[in-house]
mmCIF file of C-alpha atoms in Angstrom:
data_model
loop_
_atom_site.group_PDB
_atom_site.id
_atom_site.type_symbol
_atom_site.label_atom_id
_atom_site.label_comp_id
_atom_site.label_asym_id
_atom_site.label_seq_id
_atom_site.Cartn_x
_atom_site.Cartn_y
_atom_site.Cartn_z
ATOM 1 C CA UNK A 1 94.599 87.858 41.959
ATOM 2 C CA UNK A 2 92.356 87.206 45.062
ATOM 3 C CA UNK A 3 93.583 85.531 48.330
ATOM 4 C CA UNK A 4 91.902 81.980 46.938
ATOM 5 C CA UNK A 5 93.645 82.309 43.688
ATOM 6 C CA UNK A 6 97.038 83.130 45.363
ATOM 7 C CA UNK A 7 96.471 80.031 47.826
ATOM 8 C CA UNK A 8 96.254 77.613 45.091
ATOM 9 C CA UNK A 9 99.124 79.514 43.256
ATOM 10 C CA UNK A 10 101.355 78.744 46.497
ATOM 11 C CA UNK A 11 100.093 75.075 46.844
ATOM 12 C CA UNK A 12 101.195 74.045 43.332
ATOM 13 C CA UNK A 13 104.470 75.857 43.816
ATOM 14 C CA UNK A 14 104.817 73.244 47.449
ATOM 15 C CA UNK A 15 103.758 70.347 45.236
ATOM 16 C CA UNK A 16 106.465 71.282 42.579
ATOM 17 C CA UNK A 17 108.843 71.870 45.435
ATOM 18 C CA UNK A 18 108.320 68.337 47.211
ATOM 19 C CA UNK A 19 108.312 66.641 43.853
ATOM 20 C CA UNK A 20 111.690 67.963 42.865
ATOM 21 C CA UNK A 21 113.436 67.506 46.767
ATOM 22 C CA UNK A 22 111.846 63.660 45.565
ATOM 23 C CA UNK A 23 113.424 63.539 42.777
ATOM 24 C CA UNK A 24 117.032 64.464 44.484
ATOM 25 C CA UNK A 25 116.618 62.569 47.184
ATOM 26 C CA UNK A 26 118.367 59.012 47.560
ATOM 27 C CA UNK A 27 116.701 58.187 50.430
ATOM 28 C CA UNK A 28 113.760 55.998 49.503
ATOM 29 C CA UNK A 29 111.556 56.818 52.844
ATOM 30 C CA UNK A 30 112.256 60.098 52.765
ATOM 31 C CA UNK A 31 111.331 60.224 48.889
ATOM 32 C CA UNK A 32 108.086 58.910 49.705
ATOM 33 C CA UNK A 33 107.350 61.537 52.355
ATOM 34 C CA UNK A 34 108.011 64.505 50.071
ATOM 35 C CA UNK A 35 105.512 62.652 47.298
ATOM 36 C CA UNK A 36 103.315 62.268 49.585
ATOM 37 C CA UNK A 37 103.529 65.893 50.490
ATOM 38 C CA UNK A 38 103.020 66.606 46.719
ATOM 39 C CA UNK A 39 100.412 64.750 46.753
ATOM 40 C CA UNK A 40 98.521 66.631 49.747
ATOM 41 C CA UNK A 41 99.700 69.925 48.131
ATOM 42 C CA UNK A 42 97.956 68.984 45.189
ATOM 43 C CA UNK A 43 94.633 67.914 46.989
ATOM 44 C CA UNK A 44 94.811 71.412 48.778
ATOM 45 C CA UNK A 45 95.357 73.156 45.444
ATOM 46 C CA UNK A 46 92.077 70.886 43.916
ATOM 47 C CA UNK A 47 90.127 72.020 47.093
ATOM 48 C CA UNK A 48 90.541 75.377 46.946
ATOM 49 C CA UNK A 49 89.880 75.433 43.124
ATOM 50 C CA UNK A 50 86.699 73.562 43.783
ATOM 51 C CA UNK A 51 86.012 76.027 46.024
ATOM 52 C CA UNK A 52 86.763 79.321 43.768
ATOM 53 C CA UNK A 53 84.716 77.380 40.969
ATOM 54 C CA UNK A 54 81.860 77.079 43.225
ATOM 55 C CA UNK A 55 82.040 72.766 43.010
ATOM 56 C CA UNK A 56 82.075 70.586 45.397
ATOM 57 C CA UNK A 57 85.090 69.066 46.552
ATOM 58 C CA UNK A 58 86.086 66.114 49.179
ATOM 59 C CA UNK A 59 88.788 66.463 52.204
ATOM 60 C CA UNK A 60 91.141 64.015 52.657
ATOM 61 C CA UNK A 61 92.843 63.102 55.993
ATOM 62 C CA UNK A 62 96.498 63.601 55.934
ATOM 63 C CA UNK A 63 98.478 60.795 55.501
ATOM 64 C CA UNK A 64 102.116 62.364 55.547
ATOM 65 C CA UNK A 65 102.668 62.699 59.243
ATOM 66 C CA UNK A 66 102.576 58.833 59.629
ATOM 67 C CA UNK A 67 105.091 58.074 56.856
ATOM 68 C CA UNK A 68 107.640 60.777 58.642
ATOM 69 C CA UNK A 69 106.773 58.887 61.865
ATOM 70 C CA UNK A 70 107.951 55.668 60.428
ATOM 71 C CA UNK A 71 110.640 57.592 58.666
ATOM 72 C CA UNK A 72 111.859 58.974 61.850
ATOM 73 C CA UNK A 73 111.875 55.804 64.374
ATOM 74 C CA UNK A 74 114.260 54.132 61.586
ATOM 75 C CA UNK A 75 117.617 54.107 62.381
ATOM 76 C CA UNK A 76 118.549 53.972 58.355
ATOM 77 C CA UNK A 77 117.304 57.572 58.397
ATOM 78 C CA UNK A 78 120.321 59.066 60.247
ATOM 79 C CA UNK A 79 123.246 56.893 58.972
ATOM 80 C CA UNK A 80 122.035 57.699 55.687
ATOM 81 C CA UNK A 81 121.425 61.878 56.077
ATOM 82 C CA UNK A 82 124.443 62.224 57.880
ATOM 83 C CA UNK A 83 126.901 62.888 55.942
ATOM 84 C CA UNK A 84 125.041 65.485 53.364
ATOM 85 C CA UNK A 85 123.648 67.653 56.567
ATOM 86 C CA UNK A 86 124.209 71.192 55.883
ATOM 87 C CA UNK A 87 122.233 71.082 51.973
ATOM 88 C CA UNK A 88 119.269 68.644 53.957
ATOM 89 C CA UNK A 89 118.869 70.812 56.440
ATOM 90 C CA UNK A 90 118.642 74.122 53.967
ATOM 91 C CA UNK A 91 116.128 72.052 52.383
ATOM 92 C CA UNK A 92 113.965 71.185 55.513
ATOM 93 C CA UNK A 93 114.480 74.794 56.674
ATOM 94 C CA UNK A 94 113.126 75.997 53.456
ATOM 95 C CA UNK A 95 110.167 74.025 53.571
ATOM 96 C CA UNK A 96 109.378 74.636 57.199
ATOM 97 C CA UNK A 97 109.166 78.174 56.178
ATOM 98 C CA UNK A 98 106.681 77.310 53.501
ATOM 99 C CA UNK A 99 104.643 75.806 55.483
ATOM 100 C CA UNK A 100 104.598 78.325 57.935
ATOM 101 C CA UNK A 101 104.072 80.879 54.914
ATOM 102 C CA UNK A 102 100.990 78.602 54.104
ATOM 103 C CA UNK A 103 99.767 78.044 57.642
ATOM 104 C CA UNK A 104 99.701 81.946 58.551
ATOM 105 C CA UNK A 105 97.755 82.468 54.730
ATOM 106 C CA UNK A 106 94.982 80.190 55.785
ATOM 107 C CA UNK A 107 94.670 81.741 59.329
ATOM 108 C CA UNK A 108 94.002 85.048 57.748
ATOM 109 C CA UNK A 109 91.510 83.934 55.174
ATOM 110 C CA UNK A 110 89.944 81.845 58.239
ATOM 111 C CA UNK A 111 89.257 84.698 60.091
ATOM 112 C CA UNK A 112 88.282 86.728 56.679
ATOM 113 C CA UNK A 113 85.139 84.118 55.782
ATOM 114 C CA UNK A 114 81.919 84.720 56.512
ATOM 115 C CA UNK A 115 80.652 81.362 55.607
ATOM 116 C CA UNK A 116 81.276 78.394 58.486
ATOM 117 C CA UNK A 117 81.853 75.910 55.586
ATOM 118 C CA UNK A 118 84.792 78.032 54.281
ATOM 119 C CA UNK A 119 85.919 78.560 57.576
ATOM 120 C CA UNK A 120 86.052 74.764 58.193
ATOM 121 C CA UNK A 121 88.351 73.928 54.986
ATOM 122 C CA UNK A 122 90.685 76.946 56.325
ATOM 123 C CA UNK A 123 90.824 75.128 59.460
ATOM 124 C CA UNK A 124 91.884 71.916 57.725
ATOM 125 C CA UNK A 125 94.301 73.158 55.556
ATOM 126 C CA UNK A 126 95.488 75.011 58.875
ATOM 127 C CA UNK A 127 95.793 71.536 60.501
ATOM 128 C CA UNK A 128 97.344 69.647 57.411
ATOM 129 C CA UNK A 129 99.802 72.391 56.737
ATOM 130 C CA UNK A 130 100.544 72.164 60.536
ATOM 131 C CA UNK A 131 101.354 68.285 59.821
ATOM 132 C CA UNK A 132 103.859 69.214 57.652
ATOM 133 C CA UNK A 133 105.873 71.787 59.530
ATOM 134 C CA UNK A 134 105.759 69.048 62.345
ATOM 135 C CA UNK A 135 107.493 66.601 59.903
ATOM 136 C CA UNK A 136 110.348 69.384 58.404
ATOM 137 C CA UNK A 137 110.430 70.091 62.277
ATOM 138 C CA UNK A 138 110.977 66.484 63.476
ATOM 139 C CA UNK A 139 113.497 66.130 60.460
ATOM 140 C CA UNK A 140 115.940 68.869 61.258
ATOM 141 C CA UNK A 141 115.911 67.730 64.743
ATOM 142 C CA UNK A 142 116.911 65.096 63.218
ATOM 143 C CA UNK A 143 119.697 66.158 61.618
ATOM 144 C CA UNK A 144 120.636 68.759 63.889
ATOM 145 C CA UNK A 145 121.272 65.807 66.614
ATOM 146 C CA UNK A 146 122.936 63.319 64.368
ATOM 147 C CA UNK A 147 125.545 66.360 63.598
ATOM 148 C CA UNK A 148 125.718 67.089 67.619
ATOM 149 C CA UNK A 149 126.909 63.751 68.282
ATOM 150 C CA UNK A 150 129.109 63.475 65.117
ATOM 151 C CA UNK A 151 130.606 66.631 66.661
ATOM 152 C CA UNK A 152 130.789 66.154 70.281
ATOM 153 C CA UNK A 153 130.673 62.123 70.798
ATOM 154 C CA UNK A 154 133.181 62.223 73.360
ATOM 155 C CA UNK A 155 131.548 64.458 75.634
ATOM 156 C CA UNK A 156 128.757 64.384 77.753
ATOM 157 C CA UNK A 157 125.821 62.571 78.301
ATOM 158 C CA UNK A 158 122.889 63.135 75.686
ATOM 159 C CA UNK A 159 119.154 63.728 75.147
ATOM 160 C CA UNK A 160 117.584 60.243 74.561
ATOM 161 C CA UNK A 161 116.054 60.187 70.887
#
């Protein structure tokens, strides 16, 4: 297996990941965050296939970093995460580190390509996969803060959010 053939190989396995942490969540925004994910997963996975079969292929812009925004400036978010924090948070931290995983695979096949085309869909996937860890980021923040001030509401003044 080469280093294209492994990337797709890990972007289905993210797009089977988001699509199950949809199907178990309750949370209708954040269910359509991880399809969207999926979704973008998938595209990556078609792109890179495109790419091994020597076809052409289009790039899409991201669109999951705006549905965690709205996700994250609405307040129903927190009151309903709260109370199921620790598994969430496994699950964000878990997917962070997929991302990551993803995100240092396309660096090193950036810097492996001779050909400026294949560098540039490196450097998109780069910046999508980058999107994502931002919104698994911004999520356990999150969740990490609701829990803080569950924890420690009588004490203190806190960290606008």
């Amino acid at each position: 297996m080469n280093t294209l053939e492994f990337a797709i190989r890990i972007e289905y396995e993210g797009r089977d990941f988001y699509l199950k942490q949809a199907e178990l969540s309750e949370d209708e925004g954040l269910k359509a965050v991880f399809l969207s994910l999926a979704n973008e997963e998938e595209h990556h996975a078609k792109i890179l296939e495109s790419k091994l079969n020597g076809l052409p292929y289009e790039i899409k812009v991201s669109t999951a970093l705006t549905k965690a925004e709205k996700i994250f400036n609405d307040g129903e978010f927190i009151k309903s995460e709260t109370f199921d924090i620790p598994r969430q948070r496994d699950v964000y931290e878990s997917a962070l580190r997929k991302e990551q995983e993803s995100i240092d695979l396309y660096k090193e096949m950036k810097n492996e390509a001779n050909d400026p085309k294949e560098k540039e869909i490196f450097e998109l996937l780069i910046k999508q996969e980058t999107e994502h860890y931002n919104v698994f980021e911004g999520l356990i923040e999150l969740l990490t803060k609701a829990e803080d001030w569950v924890e420690s509401a009588e004490f203190g003044n806190r960290e606008d959010y």
